[in-house]
């Protein structure tokens, strides 16, 4: 565990639809709290009042131009970082965040054709030097994830994209993890939830 008075750890959960991000974010936050770690659970798009309003625009309107859509995500992300994430980390609170900037690279980049260069510029503008300490990529064949997500019964605009879109998103998350092995770990999300949780907890406590 972090020494008292130090900055909190910033842990992001990434992956396709139905991979188990929200399930893991709840369980991981609860387990960290049991370990005595002060923890804040949050999600994107959203996590601050203005950012939740932008979430409604992103998911409720559209289709957006891919750059416009990425800018909306980063506008929401900037609010989220400024009002929720950065203050928590500075107070020594760990942050478990359900999706973050990698999702924009996977969905708007690999999914919708946004260039990596524009994504990097938006990251620099919106995030400054903030990057996650640990990113857990939940990997699952998209058809299995979609099966889980559809059972949940609240399909959003992204979930309704075709199989090829979801295949590109999955490949993009794996490429991100391969390119940044110090920050990222890939978890096999086809395993039972408790096994995924145990693997995630070990990685989080070592972060
Ligand atoms: N490891 C798992 N094995 C089987 N089902 C899971 C697993 N993790 C989550 N689920 C179930 O799959 C559905 C989607 O999970 P969820 O956490 O909402 O995914 P995401 O947030 O990544 O879209 C939920 O009904 C959840 O209970
Ligand atoms: Mg979710």
CSV table of N, CA and C in Angstrom, one decimal, residues 44-179:
chain,number,residue,atom,x,y,z
A,44,UNK,N,-16.0,6.9,-17.4
A,44,UNK,CA,-16.1,7.8,-18.6
A,44,UNK,C,-17.0,7.2,-19.7
A,45,UNK,N,-17.6,8.1,-20.5
A,45,UNK,CA,-17.6,9.5,-20.3
A,45,UNK,C,-18.4,9.9,-19.1
A,46,UNK,N,-18.0,10.8,-18.4
A,46,UNK,CA,-18.7,11.3,-17.2
A,46,UNK,C,-17.8,11.5,-16.0
A,47,UNK,N,-18.3,11.3,-14.8
A,47,UNK,CA,-17.5,11.4,-13.6
A,47,UNK,C,-17.4,12.8,-13.0
A,48,UNK,N,-18.0,13.8,-13.6
A,48,UNK,CA,-18.1,15.1,-13.1
A,48,UNK,C,-19.4,15.7,-13.7
A,49,UNK,N,-20.1,16.7,-13.0
A,49,UNK,CA,-21.4,17.1,-13.5
A,49,UNK,C,-21.4,17.5,-15.0
A,50,UNK,N,-20.4,18.4,-15.4
A,50,UNK,CA,-20.4,18.8,-16.8
A,50,UNK,C,-20.1,17.6,-17.7
A,51,UNK,N,-19.2,16.7,-17.3
A,51,UNK,CA,-18.8,15.6,-18.1
A,51,UNK,C,-20.0,14.6,-18.3
A,52,UNK,N,-20.8,14.5,-17.3
A,52,UNK,CA,-22.0,13.7,-17.4
A,52,UNK,C,-23.0,14.3,-18.5
A,53,UNK,N,-23.1,15.6,-18.5
A,53,UNK,CA,-23.9,16.3,-19.5
A,53,UNK,C,-23.4,16.0,-20.9
A,54,UNK,N,-22.0,16.1,-21.0
A,54,UNK,CA,-21.4,15.8,-22.3
A,54,UNK,C,-21.6,14.3,-22.7
A,55,UNK,N,-21.6,13.4,-21.7
A,55,UNK,CA,-21.9,12.0,-22.0
A,55,UNK,C,-23.3,11.9,-22.7
A,56,UNK,N,-24.3,12.7,-22.2
A,56,UNK,CA,-25.6,12.6,-22.8
A,56,UNK,C,-25.5,13.0,-24.3
A,57,UNK,N,-24.7,14.1,-24.6
A,57,UNK,CA,-24.6,14.5,-26.0
A,57,UNK,C,-23.9,13.4,-26.8
A,58,UNK,N,-22.8,12.8,-26.3
A,58,UNK,CA,-22.1,11.9,-27.1
A,58,UNK,C,-22.9,10.6,-27.4
A,59,UNK,N,-23.6,10.1,-26.4
A,59,UNK,CA,-24.4,8.9,-26.6
A,59,UNK,C,-25.8,9.1,-27.1
A,60,UNK,N,-26.3,10.3,-26.8
A,60,UNK,CA,-27.7,10.6,-27.2
A,60,UNK,C,-27.9,11.2,-28.6
A,61,UNK,N,-26.9,11.9,-29.0
A,61,UNK,CA,-26.9,12.6,-30.3
A,61,UNK,C,-26.1,11.8,-31.3
A,62,UNK,N,-25.6,12.4,-32.4
A,62,UNK,CA,-24.8,11.7,-33.3
A,62,UNK,C,-25.6,11.1,-34.4
A,63,UNK,N,-24.9,10.5,-35.5
A,63,UNK,CA,-23.5,10.4,-35.5
A,63,UNK,C,-22.7,11.7,-35.6
A,64,UNK,N,-21.6,11.7,-34.9
A,64,UNK,CA,-20.7,12.8,-34.9
A,64,UNK,C,-19.6,12.6,-35.9
A,65,UNK,N,-19.0,13.7,-36.4
A,65,UNK,CA,-17.7,13.7,-37.1
A,65,UNK,C,-16.7,13.1,-36.1
A,66,UNK,N,-15.8,12.2,-36.5
A,66,UNK,CA,-14.9,11.5,-35.5
A,66,UNK,C,-14.0,12.5,-34.7
A,67,UNK,N,-13.6,13.6,-35.3
A,67,UNK,CA,-12.8,14.5,-34.6
A,67,UNK,C,-13.6,15.2,-33.6
A,68,UNK,N,-14.8,15.6,-34.0
A,68,UNK,CA,-15.8,16.3,-33.1
A,68,UNK,C,-16.1,15.4,-31.9
A,69,UNK,N,-16.3,14.1,-32.2
A,69,UNK,CA,-16.6,13.1,-31.2
A,69,UNK,C,-15.5,13.0,-30.2
A,70,UNK,N,-14.3,12.9,-30.8
A,70,UNK,CA,-13.1,12.8,-29.9
A,70,UNK,C,-12.9,14.0,-29.0
A,71,UNK,N,-13.2,15.2,-29.6
A,71,UNK,CA,-13.1,16.4,-28.8
A,71,UNK,C,-14.2,16.5,-27.7
A,72,UNK,N,-15.4,16.0,-28.0
A,72,UNK,CA,-16.4,15.9,-26.9
A,72,UNK,C,-15.9,15.0,-25.8
A,73,UNK,N,-15.3,13.8,-26.2
A,73,UNK,CA,-14.8,12.9,-25.1
A,73,UNK,C,-13.7,13.6,-24.3
A,74,UNK,N,-12.8,14.3,-25.0
A,74,UNK,CA,-11.7,15.0,-24.3
A,74,UNK,C,-12.2,16.2,-23.5
A,75,UNK,N,-13.3,16.9,-23.9
A,75,UNK,CA,-13.8,18.0,-23.1
A,75,UNK,C,-14.4,17.4,-21.8
A,76,UNK,N,-15.1,16.3,-22.0
A,76,UNK,CA,-15.7,15.6,-20.8
A,76,UNK,C,-14.5,15.1,-19.9
A,77,UNK,N,-13.5,14.6,-20.5
A,77,UNK,CA,-12.3,14.0,-19.8
A,77,UNK,C,-11.6,15.1,-19.0
A,78,UNK,N,-11.5,16.3,-19.6
A,78,UNK,CA,-10.8,17.4,-19.0
A,78,UNK,C,-11.5,17.8,-17.7
A,79,UNK,N,-12.9,17.9,-17.8
A,79,UNK,CA,-13.7,18.2,-16.6
A,79,UNK,C,-13.5,17.1,-15.5
A,80,UNK,N,-13.5,15.9,-16.0
A,80,UNK,CA,-13.4,14.8,-15.1
A,80,UNK,C,-12.1,14.8,-14.3
A,81,UNK,N,-11.0,15.0,-15.1
A,81,UNK,CA,-9.7,15.1,-14.5
A,81,UNK,C,-9.6,16.3,-13.5
A,82,UNK,N,-10.0,17.5,-14.0
A,82,UNK,CA,-9.8,18.7,-13.2
A,82,UNK,C,-10.7,18.7,-11.9
A,83,UNK,N,-11.9,18.1,-12.0
A,83,UNK,CA,-12.8,18.2,-10.9
A,83,UNK,C,-12.8,17.0,-10.0
A,84,UNK,N,-12.5,15.9,-10.5
A,84,UNK,CA,-12.7,14.6,-9.8
A,84,UNK,C,-11.3,13.9,-9.6
A,85,UNK,N,-10.7,13.6,-10.7
A,85,UNK,CA,-9.5,12.6,-10.7
A,85,UNK,C,-8.3,13.3,-10.0
A,86,UNK,N,-7.9,14.4,-10.5
A,86,UNK,CA,-6.7,15.1,-10.0
A,86,UNK,C,-6.8,15.4,-8.5
A,87,UNK,N,-7.9,16.0,-8.1
A,87,UNK,CA,-8.0,16.3,-6.6
A,87,UNK,C,-8.0,15.1,-5.8
A,88,UNK,N,-8.6,14.0,-6.2
A,88,UNK,CA,-8.5,12.7,-5.5
A,88,UNK,C,-7.1,12.2,-5.4
A,89,UNK,N,-6.4,12.2,-6.5
A,89,UNK,CA,-5.0,11.6,-6.5
A,89,UNK,C,-4.1,12.5,-5.6
A,90,UNK,N,-4.3,13.8,-5.6
A,90,UNK,CA,-3.5,14.7,-4.8
A,90,UNK,C,-3.8,14.5,-3.3
A,91,UNK,N,-5.0,14.1,-3.0
A,91,UNK,CA,-5.4,13.8,-1.6
A,91,UNK,C,-5.0,12.4,-1.1
A,92,UNK,N,-4.3,11.7,-2.0
A,92,UNK,CA,-3.9,10.3,-1.6
A,92,UNK,C,-4.9,9.3,-1.9
A,93,UNK,N,-6.0,9.6,-2.6
A,93,UNK,CA,-7.0,8.6,-2.9
A,93,UNK,C,-6.7,8.0,-4.2
A,94,UNK,N,-6.9,6.6,-4.2
A,94,UNK,CA,-6.7,5.9,-5.5
A,94,UNK,C,-8.0,6.1,-6.3
A,95,UNK,N,-7.8,6.1,-7.6
A,95,UNK,CA,-8.9,6.3,-8.5
A,95,UNK,C,-9.0,5.1,-9.4
A,96,UNK,N,-10.1,4.4,-9.4
A,96,UNK,CA,-10.4,3.3,-10.4
A,96,UNK,C,-11.4,3.8,-11.4
A,97,UNK,N,-10.9,3.9,-12.6
A,97,UNK,CA,-11.7,4.6,-13.7
A,97,UNK,C,-12.1,3.6,-14.8
A,98,UNK,N,-13.4,3.5,-15.0
A,98,UNK,CA,-14.0,2.6,-16.0
A,98,UNK,C,-14.0,3.4,-17.3
A,99,UNK,N,-13.0,3.1,-18.1
A,99,UNK,CA,-12.6,3.7,-19.4
A,99,UNK,C,-11.9,5.0,-19.2
A,100,UNK,N,-10.9,5.3,-20.1
A,100,UNK,CA,-10.2,6.5,-20.1
A,100,UNK,C,-9.7,6.8,-21.5
A,101,UNK,N,-8.6,7.5,-21.6
A,101,UNK,CA,-8.1,8.0,-23.0
A,101,UNK,C,-7.9,6.9,-24.0
A,102,UNK,N,-7.4,5.7,-23.5
A,102,UNK,CA,-7.2,4.6,-24.5
A,102,UNK,C,-8.5,4.2,-25.2
A,103,UNK,N,-9.7,4.4,-24.5
A,103,UNK,CA,-10.9,4.1,-25.2
A,103,UNK,C,-11.1,5.0,-26.4
A,104,UNK,N,-10.7,6.3,-26.3
A,104,UNK,CA,-10.9,7.2,-27.4
A,104,UNK,C,-10.0,6.8,-28.6
A,105,UNK,N,-8.7,6.3,-28.3
A,105,UNK,CA,-7.9,5.9,-29.4
A,105,UNK,C,-8.4,4.6,-30.0
A,106,UNK,N,-9.0,3.7,-29.2
A,106,UNK,CA,-9.5,2.5,-29.8
A,106,UNK,C,-10.8,2.7,-30.6
A,107,UNK,N,-11.8,3.5,-30.0
A,107,UNK,CA,-13.1,3.7,-30.6
A,107,UNK,C,-13.0,4.7,-31.7
A,108,UNK,N,-12.5,5.9,-31.4
A,108,UNK,CA,-12.5,7.0,-32.4
A,108,UNK,C,-11.4,6.8,-33.4
A,109,UNK,N,-10.2,6.2,-32.9
A,109,UNK,CA,-9.1,6.0,-33.8
A,109,UNK,C,-9.3,4.7,-34.6
A,110,UNK,N,-9.1,3.6,-34.0
A,110,UNK,CA,-9.3,2.3,-34.8
A,110,UNK,C,-10.7,2.1,-35.3
A,111,UNK,N,-11.7,2.5,-34.5
A,111,UNK,CA,-13.1,2.3,-34.9
A,111,UNK,C,-13.6,3.3,-36.0
A,112,UNK,N,-13.2,4.6,-35.8
A,112,UNK,CA,-13.8,5.6,-36.6
A,112,UNK,C,-12.9,6.4,-37.5
A,113,UNK,N,-11.6,6.1,-37.4
A,113,UNK,CA,-10.6,6.7,-38.3
A,113,UNK,C,-9.9,7.9,-37.8
A,114,UNK,N,-10.1,8.3,-36.6
A,114,UNK,CA,-9.3,9.5,-36.0
A,114,UNK,C,-7.8,9.1,-36.1
A,115,UNK,N,-7.0,10.1,-36.4
A,115,UNK,CA,-5.5,9.8,-36.5
A,115,UNK,C,-5.0,9.8,-35.1
A,116,UNK,N,-3.9,9.0,-34.9
A,116,UNK,CA,-3.2,8.9,-33.7
A,116,UNK,C,-2.6,10.3,-33.3
A,117,UNK,N,-2.2,11.0,-34.3
A,117,UNK,CA,-1.6,12.3,-34.1
A,117,UNK,C,-2.6,13.3,-33.4
A,118,UNK,N,-3.8,13.3,-33.9
A,118,UNK,CA,-4.8,14.2,-33.3
A,118,UNK,C,-5.1,13.7,-31.9
A,119,UNK,N,-5.2,12.4,-31.7
A,119,UNK,CA,-5.5,11.8,-30.4
A,119,UNK,C,-4.4,12.3,-29.4
A,120,UNK,N,-3.1,12.2,-29.9
A,120,UNK,CA,-2.0,12.6,-29.0
A,120,UNK,C,-2.1,14.1,-28.6
A,121,UNK,N,-2.4,14.9,-29.6
A,121,UNK,CA,-2.6,16.3,-29.3
A,121,UNK,C,-3.7,16.6,-28.3
A,122,UNK,N,-4.8,15.9,-28.5
A,122,UNK,CA,-5.9,16.1,-27.5
A,122,UNK,C,-5.5,15.6,-26.1
A,123,UNK,N,-4.7,14.5,-26.1
A,123,UNK,CA,-4.2,14.0,-24.8
A,123,UNK,C,-3.4,15.1,-24.1
A,124,UNK,N,-2.4,15.7,-24.9
A,124,UNK,CA,-1.5,16.7,-24.3
A,124,UNK,C,-2.3,17.9,-23.8
A,125,UNK,N,-3.3,18.3,-24.6
A,125,UNK,CA,-4.1,19.5,-24.3
A,125,UNK,C,-5.0,19.2,-23.0
A,126,UNK,N,-5.6,18.1,-23.0
A,126,UNK,CA,-6.6,17.8,-22.0
A,126,UNK,C,-6.0,17.3,-20.7
A,127,UNK,N,-4.9,16.6,-20.8
A,127,UNK,CA,-4.4,15.8,-19.6
A,127,UNK,C,-3.1,16.4,-19.1
A,128,UNK,N,-2.4,17.3,-19.8
A,128,UNK,CA,-1.1,17.7,-19.3
A,128,UNK,C,-0.3,16.4,-19.2
A,129,UNK,N,0.4,16.3,-18.0
A,129,UNK,CA,1.3,15.1,-17.9
A,129,UNK,C,0.6,13.9,-17.2
A,130,UNK,N,-0.7,14.0,-16.9
A,130,UNK,CA,-1.4,12.9,-16.2
A,130,UNK,C,-1.6,11.7,-17.2
A,131,UNK,N,-1.1,10.6,-16.7
A,131,UNK,CA,-1.3,9.3,-17.4
A,131,UNK,C,-1.6,8.3,-16.3
A,132,UNK,N,-2.4,7.2,-16.7
A,132,UNK,CA,-2.6,6.2,-15.6
A,132,UNK,C,-1.4,5.5,-15.1
A,133,UNK,N,-1.3,5.2,-13.9
A,133,UNK,CA,-0.2,4.4,-13.3
A,133,UNK,C,-0.4,2.9,-13.8
A,134,UNK,N,-1.6,2.5,-14.0
A,134,UNK,CA,-1.9,1.1,-14.4
A,134,UNK,C,-3.1,1.1,-15.2
A,135,UNK,N,-3.1,0.4,-16.3
A,135,UNK,CA,-4.2,0.2,-17.2
A,135,UNK,C,-4.5,-1.3,-17.4
A,136,UNK,N,-5.6,-1.8,-17.0
A,136,UNK,CA,-6.0,-3.2,-17.1
A,136,UNK,C,-6.9,-3.3,-18.4
A,137,UNK,N,-6.4,-4.0,-19.4
A,137,UNK,CA,-7.2,-4.2,-20.6
A,137,UNK,C,-7.9,-5.6,-20.5
A,138,UNK,N,-9.2,-5.5,-20.4
A,138,UNK,CA,-10.0,-6.7,-20.3
A,138,UNK,C,-10.3,-7.2,-21.7
A,139,UNK,N,-9.7,-8.4,-22.0
A,139,UNK,CA,-9.7,-8.9,-23.4
A,139,UNK,C,-10.7,-10.0,-23.6
A,140,UNK,N,-11.6,-9.9,-24.5
A,140,UNK,CA,-12.6,-10.9,-24.8
A,140,UNK,C,-13.0,-10.8,-26.3
A,141,UNK,N,-13.2,-12.0,-26.9
A,141,UNK,CA,-13.7,-11.9,-28.3
A,141,UNK,C,-15.0,-11.1,-28.3
A,142,UNK,N,-15.1,-10.2,-29.3
A,142,UNK,CA,-16.2,-9.2,-29.3
A,142,UNK,C,-17.6,-9.9,-29.3
A,143,UNK,N,-17.7,-11.1,-29.9
A,143,UNK,CA,-19.0,-11.7,-30.0
A,143,UNK,C,-19.5,-12.1,-28.6
A,144,UNK,N,-18.5,-12.5,-27.8
A,144,UNK,CA,-18.9,-12.9,-26.4
A,144,UNK,C,-19.2,-11.7,-25.6
A,145,UNK,N,-18.4,-10.6,-25.8
A,145,UNK,CA,-18.7,-9.4,-25.0
A,145,UNK,C,-20.1,-8.8,-25.4
A,146,UNK,N,-20.4,-8.9,-26.7
A,146,UNK,CA,-21.7,-8.3,-27.2
A,146,UNK,C,-22.8,-9.2,-26.6
A,147,UNK,N,-22.6,-10.5,-26.5
A,147,UNK,CA,-23.6,-11.3,-25.9
A,147,UNK,C,-23.9,-10.9,-24.5
A,148,UNK,N,-22.9,-10.7,-23.8
A,148,UNK,CA,-23.0,-10.2,-22.4
A,148,UNK,C,-23.7,-8.8,-22.3
A,149,UNK,N,-23.2,-7.9,-23.2
A,149,UNK,CA,-23.7,-6.6,-23.1
A,149,UNK,C,-25.2,-6.5,-23.6
A,150,UNK,N,-25.6,-7.3,-24.6
A,150,UNK,CA,-27.0,-7.3,-25.0
A,150,UNK,C,-27.9,-7.8,-24.0
A,151,UNK,N,-27.4,-8.8,-23.2
A,151,UNK,CA,-28.2,-9.4,-22.1
A,151,UNK,C,-28.6,-8.3,-21.1
A,152,UNK,N,-27.6,-7.3,-20.9
A,152,UNK,CA,-27.8,-6.2,-20.0
A,152,UNK,C,-28.9,-5.3,-20.5
A,153,UNK,N,-29.2,-5.3,-21.8
A,153,UNK,CA,-30.4,-4.7,-22.3
A,153,UNK,C,-30.4,-3.2,-22.4
A,154,UNK,N,-29.2,-2.5,-22.5
A,154,UNK,CA,-29.3,-1.0,-22.6
A,154,UNK,C,-28.3,-0.6,-23.6
A,155,UNK,N,-28.3,-1.2,-24.8
A,155,UNK,CA,-27.3,-1.0,-25.9
A,155,UNK,C,-27.2,0.5,-26.2
A,156,UNK,N,-26.0,1.0,-26.3
A,156,UNK,CA,-25.7,2.4,-26.7
A,156,UNK,C,-25.2,2.4,-28.1
A,157,UNK,N,-25.0,3.6,-28.6
A,157,UNK,CA,-24.6,3.8,-30.0
A,157,UNK,C,-23.3,2.9,-30.4
A,158,UNK,N,-22.4,2.8,-29.5
A,158,UNK,CA,-21.2,2.0,-29.8
A,158,UNK,C,-21.4,0.5,-29.8
A,159,UNK,N,-22.2,0.1,-28.9
A,159,UNK,CA,-22.5,-1.4,-28.9
A,159,UNK,C,-23.2,-1.8,-30.2
A,160,UNK,N,-23.9,-0.9,-30.9
A,160,UNK,CA,-24.7,-1.2,-32.1
A,160,UNK,C,-23.8,-1.2,-33.3
A,161,UNK,N,-22.5,-0.9,-33.2
A,161,UNK,CA,-21.7,-1.0,-34.4
A,161,UNK,C,-21.5,-2.4,-34.9
A,162,UNK,N,-21.0,-2.6,-36.1
A,162,UNK,CA,-20.9,-3.9,-36.7
A,162,UNK,C,-19.7,-4.7,-36.1
A,163,UNK,N,-19.6,-6.0,-36.5
A,163,UNK,CA,-18.6,-6.9,-35.9
A,163,UNK,C,-17.2,-6.4,-36.3
A,164,UNK,N,-17.0,-5.9,-37.5
A,164,UNK,CA,-15.7,-5.4,-37.9
A,164,UNK,C,-15.2,-4.3,-37.0
A,165,UNK,N,-16.1,-3.4,-36.7
A,165,UNK,CA,-15.8,-2.2,-35.8
A,165,UNK,C,-15.2,-2.8,-34.4
A,166,UNK,N,-16.0,-3.7,-33.9
A,166,UNK,CA,-15.6,-4.3,-32.6
A,166,UNK,C,-14.3,-5.1,-32.7
A,167,UNK,N,-14.0,-5.7,-33.8
A,167,UNK,CA,-12.7,-6.4,-34.0
A,167,UNK,C,-11.6,-5.4,-34.0
A,168,UNK,N,-11.8,-4.3,-34.7
A,168,UNK,CA,-10.7,-3.2,-34.8
A,168,UNK,C,-10.5,-2.6,-33.4
A,169,UNK,N,-11.6,-2.4,-32.6
A,169,UNK,CA,-11.4,-1.9,-31.2
A,169,UNK,C,-10.6,-2.9,-30.4
A,170,UNK,N,-10.9,-4.1,-30.5
A,170,UNK,CA,-10.2,-5.1,-29.7
A,170,UNK,C,-8.7,-5.1,-30.0
A,171,UNK,N,-8.4,-5.2,-31.3
A,171,UNK,CA,-7.0,-5.2,-31.8
A,171,UNK,C,-6.3,-3.9,-31.3
A,172,UNK,N,-7.0,-2.8,-31.3
A,172,UNK,CA,-6.4,-1.5,-30.9
A,172,UNK,C,-6.0,-1.6,-29.4
A,173,UNK,N,-6.9,-2.1,-28.6
A,173,UNK,CA,-6.6,-2.2,-27.1
A,173,UNK,C,-5.4,-3.1,-26.9
A,174,UNK,N,-5.3,-4.2,-27.7
A,174,UNK,CA,-4.2,-5.2,-27.5
A,174,UNK,C,-2.9,-4.5,-28.0
A,175,UNK,N,-3.0,-3.7,-29.1
A,175,UNK,CA,-1.8,-3.0,-29.6
A,175,UNK,C,-1.3,-1.9,-28.6
A,176,UNK,N,-2.2,-1.2,-27.9
A,176,UNK,CA,-1.9,-0.3,-26.9
A,176,UNK,C,-1.1,-1.0,-25.8
A,177,UNK,N,-1.7,-2.1,-25.3
A,177,UNK,CA,-1.0,-2.8,-24.2
A,177,UNK,C,0.3,-3.3,-24.6
A,178,UNK,N,0.5,-3.8,-25.8
A,178,UNK,CA,1.8,-4.3,-26.3
A,178,UNK,C,2.8,-3.2,-26.4
A,179,UNK,N,2.4,-2.0,-26.8
A,179,UNK,CA,3.3,-0.9,-26.9
A,179,UNK,C,3.7,-0.3,-25.6
